Coordinates of C-alpha atoms in Angstrom, one line a residue:
Chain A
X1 CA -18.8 8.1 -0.3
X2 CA -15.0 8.2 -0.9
X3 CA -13.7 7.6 -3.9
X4 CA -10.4 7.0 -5.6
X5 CA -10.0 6.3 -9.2
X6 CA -7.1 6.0 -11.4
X7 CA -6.8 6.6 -15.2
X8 CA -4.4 6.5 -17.8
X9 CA -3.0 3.3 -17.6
X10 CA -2.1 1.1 -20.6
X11 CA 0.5 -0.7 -22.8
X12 CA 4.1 1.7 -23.6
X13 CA 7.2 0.9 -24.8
X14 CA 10.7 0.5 -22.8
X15 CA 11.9 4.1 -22.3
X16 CA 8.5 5.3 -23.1
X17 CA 6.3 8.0 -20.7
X18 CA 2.9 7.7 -19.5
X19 CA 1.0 9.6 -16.8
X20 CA -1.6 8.5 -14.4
X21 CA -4.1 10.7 -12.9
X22 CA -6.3 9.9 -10.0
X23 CA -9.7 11.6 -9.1
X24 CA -10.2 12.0 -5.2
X25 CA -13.6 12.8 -4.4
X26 CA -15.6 12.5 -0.8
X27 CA -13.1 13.5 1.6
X28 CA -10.7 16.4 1.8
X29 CA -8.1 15.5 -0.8
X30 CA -6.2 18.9 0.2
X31 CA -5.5 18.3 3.0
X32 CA -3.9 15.1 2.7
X33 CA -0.7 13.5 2.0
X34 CA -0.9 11.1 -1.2
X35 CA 1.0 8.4 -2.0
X36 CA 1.3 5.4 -4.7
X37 CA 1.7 1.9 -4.3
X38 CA 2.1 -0.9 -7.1
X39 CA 1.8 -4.7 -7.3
X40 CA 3.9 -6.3 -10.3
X41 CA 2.3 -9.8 -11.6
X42 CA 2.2 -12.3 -9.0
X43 CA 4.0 -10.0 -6.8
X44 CA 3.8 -8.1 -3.5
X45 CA 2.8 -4.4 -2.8
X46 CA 5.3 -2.0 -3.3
X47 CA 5.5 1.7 -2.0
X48 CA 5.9 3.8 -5.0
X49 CA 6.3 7.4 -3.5
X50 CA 4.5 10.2 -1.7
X51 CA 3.4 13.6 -1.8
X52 CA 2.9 16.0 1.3
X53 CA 0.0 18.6 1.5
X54 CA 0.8 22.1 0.7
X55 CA 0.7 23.3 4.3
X56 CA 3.3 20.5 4.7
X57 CA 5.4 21.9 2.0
X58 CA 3.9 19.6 -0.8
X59 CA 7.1 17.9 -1.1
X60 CA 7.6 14.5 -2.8
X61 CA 9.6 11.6 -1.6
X62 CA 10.2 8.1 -3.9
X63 CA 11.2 4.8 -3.5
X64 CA 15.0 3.7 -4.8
X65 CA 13.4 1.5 -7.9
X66 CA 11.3 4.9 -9.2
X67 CA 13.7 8.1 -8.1
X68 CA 14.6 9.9 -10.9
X69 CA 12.2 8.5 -13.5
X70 CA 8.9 9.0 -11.8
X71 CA 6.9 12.3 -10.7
X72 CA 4.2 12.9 -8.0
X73 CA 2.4 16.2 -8.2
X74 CA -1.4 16.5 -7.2
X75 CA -4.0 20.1 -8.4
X76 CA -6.0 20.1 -5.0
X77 CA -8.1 22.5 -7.4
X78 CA -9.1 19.5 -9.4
X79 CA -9.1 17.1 -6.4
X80 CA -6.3 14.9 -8.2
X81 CA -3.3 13.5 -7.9
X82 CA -1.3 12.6 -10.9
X83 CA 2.2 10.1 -11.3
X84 CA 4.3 10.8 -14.3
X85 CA 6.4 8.1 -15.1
X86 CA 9.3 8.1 -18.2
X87 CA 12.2 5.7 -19.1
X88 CA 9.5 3.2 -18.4
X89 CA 11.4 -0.6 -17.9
X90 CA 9.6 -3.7 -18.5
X91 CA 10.3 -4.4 -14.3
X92 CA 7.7 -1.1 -13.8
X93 CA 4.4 -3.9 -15.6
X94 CA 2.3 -3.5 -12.0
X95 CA -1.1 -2.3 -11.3
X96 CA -0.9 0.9 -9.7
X97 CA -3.1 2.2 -6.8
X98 CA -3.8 5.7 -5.6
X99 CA -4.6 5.8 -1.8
X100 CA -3.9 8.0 1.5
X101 CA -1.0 6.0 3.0
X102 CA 0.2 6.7 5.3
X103 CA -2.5 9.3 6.5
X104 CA -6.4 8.1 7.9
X105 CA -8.5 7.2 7.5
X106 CA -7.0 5.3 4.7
X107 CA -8.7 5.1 1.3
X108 CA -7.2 3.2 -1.8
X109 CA -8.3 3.2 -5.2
X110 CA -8.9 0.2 -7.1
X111 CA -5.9 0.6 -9.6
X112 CA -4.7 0.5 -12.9
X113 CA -2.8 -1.6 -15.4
X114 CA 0.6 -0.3 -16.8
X115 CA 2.1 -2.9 -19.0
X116 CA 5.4 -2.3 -20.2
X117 CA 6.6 -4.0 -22.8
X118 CA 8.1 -4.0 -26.9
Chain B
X1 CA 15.4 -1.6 1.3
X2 CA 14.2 -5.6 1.0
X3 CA 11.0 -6.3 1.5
X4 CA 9.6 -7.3 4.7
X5 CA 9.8 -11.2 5.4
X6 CA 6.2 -13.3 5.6
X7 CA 5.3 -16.8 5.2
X8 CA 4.4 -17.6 1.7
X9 CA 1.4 -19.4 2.8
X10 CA -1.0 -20.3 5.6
X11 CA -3.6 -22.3 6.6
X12 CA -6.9 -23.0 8.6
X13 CA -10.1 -24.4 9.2
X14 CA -12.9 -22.7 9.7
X15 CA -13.9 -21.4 13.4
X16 CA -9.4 -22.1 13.9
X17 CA -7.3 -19.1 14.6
X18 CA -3.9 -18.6 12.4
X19 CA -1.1 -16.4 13.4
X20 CA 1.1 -14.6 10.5
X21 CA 4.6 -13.5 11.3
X22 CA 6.5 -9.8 9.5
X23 CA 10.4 -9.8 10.5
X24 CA 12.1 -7.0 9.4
X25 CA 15.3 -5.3 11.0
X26 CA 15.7 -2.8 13.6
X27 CA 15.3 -0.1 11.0
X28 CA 11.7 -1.0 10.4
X29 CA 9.7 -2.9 12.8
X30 CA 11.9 -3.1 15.5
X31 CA 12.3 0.9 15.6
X32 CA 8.6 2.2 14.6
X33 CA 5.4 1.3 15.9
X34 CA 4.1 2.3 12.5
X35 CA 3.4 -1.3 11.9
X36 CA 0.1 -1.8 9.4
X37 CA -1.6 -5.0 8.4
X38 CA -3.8 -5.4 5.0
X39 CA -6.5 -7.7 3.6
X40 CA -6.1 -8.1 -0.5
X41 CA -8.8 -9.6 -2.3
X42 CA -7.4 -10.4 -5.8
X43 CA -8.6 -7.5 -8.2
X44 CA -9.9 -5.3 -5.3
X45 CA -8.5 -2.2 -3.4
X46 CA -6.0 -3.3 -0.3
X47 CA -8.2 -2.9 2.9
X48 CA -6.2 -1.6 5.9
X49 CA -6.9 -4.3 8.8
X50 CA -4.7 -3.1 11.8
X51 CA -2.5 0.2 12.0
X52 CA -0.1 1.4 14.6
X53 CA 1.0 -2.4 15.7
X54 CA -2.7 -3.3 17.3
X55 CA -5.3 -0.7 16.7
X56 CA -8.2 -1.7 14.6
X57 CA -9.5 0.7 12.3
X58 CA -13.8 1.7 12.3
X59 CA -15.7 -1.2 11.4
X60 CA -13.0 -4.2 11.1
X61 CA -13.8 -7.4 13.0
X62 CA -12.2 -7.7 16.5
X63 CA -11.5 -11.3 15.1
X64 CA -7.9 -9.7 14.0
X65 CA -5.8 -8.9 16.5
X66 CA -1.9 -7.4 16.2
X67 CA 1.3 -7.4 17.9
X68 CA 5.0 -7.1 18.1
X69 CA 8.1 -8.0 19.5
X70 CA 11.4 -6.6 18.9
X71 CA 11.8 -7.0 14.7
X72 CA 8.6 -9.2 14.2
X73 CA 4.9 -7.7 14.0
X74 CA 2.8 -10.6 14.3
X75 CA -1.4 -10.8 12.6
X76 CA -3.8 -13.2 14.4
X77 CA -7.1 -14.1 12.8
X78 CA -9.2 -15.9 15.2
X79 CA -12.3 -17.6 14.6
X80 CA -11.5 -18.3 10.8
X81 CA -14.1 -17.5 8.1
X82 CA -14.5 -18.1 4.6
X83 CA -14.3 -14.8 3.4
X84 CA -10.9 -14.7 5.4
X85 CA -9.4 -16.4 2.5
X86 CA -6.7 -13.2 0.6
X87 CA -3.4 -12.3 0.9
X88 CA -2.3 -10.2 3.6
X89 CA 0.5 -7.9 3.4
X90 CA 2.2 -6.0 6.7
X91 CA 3.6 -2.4 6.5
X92 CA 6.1 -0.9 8.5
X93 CA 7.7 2.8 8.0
X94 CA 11.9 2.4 7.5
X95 CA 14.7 4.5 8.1
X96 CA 15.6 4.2 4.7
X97 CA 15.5 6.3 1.8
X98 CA 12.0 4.6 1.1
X99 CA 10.0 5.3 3.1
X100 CA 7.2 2.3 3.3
X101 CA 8.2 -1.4 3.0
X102 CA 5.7 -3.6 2.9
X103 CA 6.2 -7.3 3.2
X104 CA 6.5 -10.1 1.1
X105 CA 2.8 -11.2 1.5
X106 CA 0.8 -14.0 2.7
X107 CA -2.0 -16.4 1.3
X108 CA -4.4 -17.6 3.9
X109 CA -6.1 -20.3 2.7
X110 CA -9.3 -21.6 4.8
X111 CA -9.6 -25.1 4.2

């Protein structure tokens, strides 16, 4: 059975750092391109960014909103894939979801809570 | 990059078919046939319903059907259910800097 699931979520403060980690299991996470996606209260989905397999150069690639402050890296060792995020705004509040786009099949986790706010 | 443009809302009754539209610009849509279509239950995992404009992926009812035409990617439900009833959100790869847009999103209510 495939399985994504996402950790380290929570409550931070503006310009405050927090890192998410999700654990890929049932498929072959290595070989895969990663990305994230988020959904901010009452909003739509929003691409987040993406990370390329090693053969593929492992490479990373980010939407406008994130570039700069957030950081995809993945341990194929560990079978996870991890999104660092610092100078955290209050407009970056979503649940966050781990998942395959754009490669399939397509798996997605069932996400996690970062609330940002003082 | 804006977001892709959907109806806010739809509607049907059971057993009624329901069409819902994604315009984007000749950047997205109109230049890719990467075109996806998703199924979002509130508090669940999006569930990938069409890919690549009109393919359907393993297991999916053939009651959804896609399409496109120039910068609008069109998702048909046919033969309404009650389980129907999510949002659906459309996908399309850009030309832009990022990568993905997805669209603004849909509720489908079945009445």
């Amino acid at each position: 059975e495939v399985q994504l699931v996402e950790s380290g979520g929570g409550l931070v403060k503006p310009g405050g750092s927090l890192r998410l980690s999700c654990a890929a299991s049932g498929f072959s996470f290595s070989n895969g391109w990663m990305s994230w996606v988020r959904q901010a209260p009452g909003k739509g989905l929003e691409w987040v960014g993406r990370i390329k397999n090693k053969a593929d150069g492992g490479t990373t690639d980010y939407a406008a909103p994130v570039k700069g402050r957030f950081t995809i890296s993945r341990d194929d060792s560990k079978n996870r894939l991890y999104l660092q995020m610092n100078s955290l705004k209050t407009e970056d509040t979503a649940v966050y979801y781990c998942t395959t786009v754009p490669q399939r099949p397509e798996y997605w986790g069932q996400g996690i809570l970062v609330t940002v706010s003082s | 990059q804006s977001a892709l443009t959907q109806p806010a809302s739809v509607s049907g009754s059971p057993g009624q078919s329901i069409t819902i539209s994604c315009t984007g610009t000749s950047s997205d849509v109109g230049r890719y046939n990467y075109v996806s279509w998703y199924q979002h239950h509130p508090g669940k995992a999006p569930k990938l319903i069409i890919y690549e404009v009109s393919n359907r992926p393993s297991g999916v009812s053939n009651r959804f059907s896609g399409s496109k035409s120039g910068n609008t990617a069109s998702l048909t439900i046919s033969g309404l259910q009650a389980e129907d009833e999510a949002d659906y959100y459309c996908r399309s790869d850009t030309s832009s800097s990022t990568l993905y847009v997805f669209g603004t999103g849909t509720k489908l209510t079945v009445l």
